[in-house]
Tab-separated table of C-alpha atoms in Angstrom:
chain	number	residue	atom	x	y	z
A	27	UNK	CA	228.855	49.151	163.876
A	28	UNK	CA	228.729	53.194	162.481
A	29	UNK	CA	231.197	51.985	160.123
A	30	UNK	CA	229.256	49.079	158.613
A	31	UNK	CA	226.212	51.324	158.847
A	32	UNK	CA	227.844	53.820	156.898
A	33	UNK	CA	229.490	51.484	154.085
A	34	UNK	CA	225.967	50.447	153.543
A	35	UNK	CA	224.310	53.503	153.208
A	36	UNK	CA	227.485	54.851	151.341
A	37	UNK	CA	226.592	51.193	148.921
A	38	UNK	CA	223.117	52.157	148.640
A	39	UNK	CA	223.691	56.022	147.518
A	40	UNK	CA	225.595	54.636	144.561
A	41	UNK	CA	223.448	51.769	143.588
A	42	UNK	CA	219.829	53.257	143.736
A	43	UNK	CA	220.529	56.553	141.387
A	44	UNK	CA	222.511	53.812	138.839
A	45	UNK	CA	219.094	51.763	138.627
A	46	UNK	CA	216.743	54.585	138.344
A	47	UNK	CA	217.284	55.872	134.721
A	48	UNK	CA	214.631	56.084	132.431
A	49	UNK	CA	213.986	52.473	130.571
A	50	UNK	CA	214.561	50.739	133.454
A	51	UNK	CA	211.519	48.191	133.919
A	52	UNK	CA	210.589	46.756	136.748
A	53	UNK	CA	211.050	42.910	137.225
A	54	UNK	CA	210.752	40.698	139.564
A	55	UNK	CA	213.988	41.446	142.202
A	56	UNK	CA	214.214	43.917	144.290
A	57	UNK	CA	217.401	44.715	146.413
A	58	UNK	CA	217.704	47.618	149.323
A	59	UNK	CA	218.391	48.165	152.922
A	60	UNK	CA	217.357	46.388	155.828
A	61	UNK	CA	217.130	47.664	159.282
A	62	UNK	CA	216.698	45.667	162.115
A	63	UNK	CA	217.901	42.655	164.567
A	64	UNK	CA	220.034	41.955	160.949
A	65	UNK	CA	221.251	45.267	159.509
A	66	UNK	CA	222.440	45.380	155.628
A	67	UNK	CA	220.991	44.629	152.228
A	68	UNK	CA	217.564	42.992	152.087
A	69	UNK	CA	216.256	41.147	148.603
A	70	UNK	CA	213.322	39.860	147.502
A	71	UNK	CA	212.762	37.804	144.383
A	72	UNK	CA	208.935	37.371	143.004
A	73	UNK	CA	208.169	33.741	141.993
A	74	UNK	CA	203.934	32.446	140.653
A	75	UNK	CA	202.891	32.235	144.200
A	76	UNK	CA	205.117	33.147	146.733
A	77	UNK	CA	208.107	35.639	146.847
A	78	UNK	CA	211.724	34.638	147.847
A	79	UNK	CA	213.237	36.987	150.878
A	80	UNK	CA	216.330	37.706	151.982
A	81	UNK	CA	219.207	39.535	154.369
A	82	UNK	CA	222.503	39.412	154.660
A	83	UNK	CA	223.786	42.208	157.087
A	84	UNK	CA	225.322	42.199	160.795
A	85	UNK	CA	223.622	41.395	163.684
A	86	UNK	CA	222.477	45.026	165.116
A	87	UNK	CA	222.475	43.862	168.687
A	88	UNK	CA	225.880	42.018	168.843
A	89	UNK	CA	227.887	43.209	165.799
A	90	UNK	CA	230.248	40.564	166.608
A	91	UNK	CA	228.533	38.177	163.868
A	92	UNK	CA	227.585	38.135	160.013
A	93	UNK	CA	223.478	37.446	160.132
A	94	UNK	CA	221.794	35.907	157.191
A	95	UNK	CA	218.049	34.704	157.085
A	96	UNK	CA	216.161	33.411	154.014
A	97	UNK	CA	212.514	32.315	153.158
A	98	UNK	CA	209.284	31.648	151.076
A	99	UNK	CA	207.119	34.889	152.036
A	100	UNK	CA	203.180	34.462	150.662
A	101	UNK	CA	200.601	37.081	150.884
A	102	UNK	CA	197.479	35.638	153.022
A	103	UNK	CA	195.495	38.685	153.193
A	104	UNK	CA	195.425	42.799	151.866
A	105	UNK	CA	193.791	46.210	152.976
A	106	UNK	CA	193.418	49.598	151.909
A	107	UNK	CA	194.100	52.692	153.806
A	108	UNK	CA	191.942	55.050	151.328
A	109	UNK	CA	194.574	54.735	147.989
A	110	UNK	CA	197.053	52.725	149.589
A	111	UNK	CA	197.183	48.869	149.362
A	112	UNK	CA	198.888	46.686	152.437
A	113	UNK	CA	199.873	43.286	151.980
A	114	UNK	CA	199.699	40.914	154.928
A	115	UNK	CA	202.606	37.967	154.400
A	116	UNK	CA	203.831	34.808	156.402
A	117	UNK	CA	206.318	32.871	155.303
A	118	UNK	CA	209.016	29.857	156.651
A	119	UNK	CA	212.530	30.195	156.064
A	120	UNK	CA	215.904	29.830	158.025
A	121	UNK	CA	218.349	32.321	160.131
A	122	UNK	CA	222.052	31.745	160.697
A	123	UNK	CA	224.243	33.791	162.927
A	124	UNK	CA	228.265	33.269	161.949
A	125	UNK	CA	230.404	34.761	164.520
A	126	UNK	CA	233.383	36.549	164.204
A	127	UNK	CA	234.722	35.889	167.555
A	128	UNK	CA	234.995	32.676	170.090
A	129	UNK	CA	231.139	32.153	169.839
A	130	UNK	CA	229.213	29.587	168.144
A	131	UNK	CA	226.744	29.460	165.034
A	132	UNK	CA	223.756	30.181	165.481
A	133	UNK	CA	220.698	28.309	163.400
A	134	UNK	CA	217.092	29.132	163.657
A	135	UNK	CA	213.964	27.995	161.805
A	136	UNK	CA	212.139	31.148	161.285
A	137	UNK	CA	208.409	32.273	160.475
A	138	UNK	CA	208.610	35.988	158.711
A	139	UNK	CA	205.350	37.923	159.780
A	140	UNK	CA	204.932	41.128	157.347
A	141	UNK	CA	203.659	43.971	156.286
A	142	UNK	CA	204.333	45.647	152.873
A	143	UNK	CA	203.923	48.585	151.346
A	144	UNK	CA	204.334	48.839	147.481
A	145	UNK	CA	204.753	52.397	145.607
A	146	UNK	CA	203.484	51.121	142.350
A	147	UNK	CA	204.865	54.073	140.449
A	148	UNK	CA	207.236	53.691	137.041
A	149	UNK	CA	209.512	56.570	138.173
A	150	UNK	CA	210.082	55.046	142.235
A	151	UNK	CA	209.244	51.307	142.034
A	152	UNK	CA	209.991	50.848	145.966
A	153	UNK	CA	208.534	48.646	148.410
A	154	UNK	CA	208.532	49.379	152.147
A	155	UNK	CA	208.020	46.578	154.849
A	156	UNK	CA	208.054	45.788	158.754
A	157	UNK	CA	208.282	42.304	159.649
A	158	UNK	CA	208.740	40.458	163.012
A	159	UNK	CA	210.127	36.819	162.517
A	160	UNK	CA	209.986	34.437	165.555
A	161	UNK	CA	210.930	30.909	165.750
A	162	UNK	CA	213.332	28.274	167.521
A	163	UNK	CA	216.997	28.382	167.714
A	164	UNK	CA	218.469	25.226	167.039
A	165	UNK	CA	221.744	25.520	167.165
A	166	UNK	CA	223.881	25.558	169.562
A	167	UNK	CA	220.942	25.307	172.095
A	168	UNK	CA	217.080	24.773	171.424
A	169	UNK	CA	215.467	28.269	172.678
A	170	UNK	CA	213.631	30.893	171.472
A	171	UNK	CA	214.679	32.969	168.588
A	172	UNK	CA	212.977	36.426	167.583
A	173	UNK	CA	213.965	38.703	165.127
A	174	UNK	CA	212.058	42.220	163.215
A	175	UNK	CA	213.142	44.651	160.922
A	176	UNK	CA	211.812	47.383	158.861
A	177	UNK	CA	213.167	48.104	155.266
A	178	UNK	CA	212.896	49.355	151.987
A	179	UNK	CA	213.322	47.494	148.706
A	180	UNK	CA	213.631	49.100	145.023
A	181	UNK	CA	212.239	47.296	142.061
A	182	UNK	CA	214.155	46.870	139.260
């Protein structure tokens, strides 16, 4: 788990300085790290009226599987803390859990609870979040399924 923890890190120290020259606008994608019950790269794409959210990483309780979990995120609500604006989002997507050893897939409908943080500043276009997804595993049993993570996305 170090290892993969590393290589992504390792990833994310060459990738970030690369997109962060001058001229570089931001658009709507944003790719970073993700922290969490799914460790690796997070992304988010921005659509009219909802964004698009995902992560692809390894599971950081049982590194024995591949995690991925995608889904429509909308904003339902925003604050201020004096300057800085919080979004509130919900969203529905899906989480799949491939193993790499004699255990089965896992499938889970999922409903991503955030909160986000966006540094809306030219020269660090990042966004910080903390979300906490429950739902229901459906495969290979019907239970409970929770996952959360905290991350940190930069705009390009």
């Amino acid at each position: 788990m170090k290892k993969v923890l590393l290589a992504v890190l390792l990833l994310a120290m060459v990738l970030l300085p690369a997109t962060a020259a001058e001229g570089v606008s931001k658009t709507d994608l944003a790719v970073g790290l993700n922290l969490g019950t799914n460790t690796g790269v997070g992304v988010q794409y921005r659509m009219n009226d909802f964004d698009v959210i995902g992560n692809v990483g390894f599971g950081f309780l049982n590194g024995s599987h591949l995690s991925v979990d995608a889904a429509a995120n909308y904003k339902v609500a925003e604050f201020n803390i004096e300057k800085a604006q919080f979004d509130v989002t919900v969203g529905g997507g899906a989480a799949i859990s491939i193993p790499f050893d004699e255990s089965k897939m896992g499938l889970a409908a999922i409903v991503p609870v955030g909160l986000v943080y966006s540094m809306n500043n030219q020269d660090f276009p990042l966004d910080f979040y903390l979300r906490i997804a429950p739902g229901i595993a459906i495969l290979p049993d019907v239970d409970a399924y929770f996952g959360g993570y905290v991350g940190a996305l930069w705009r390009f």
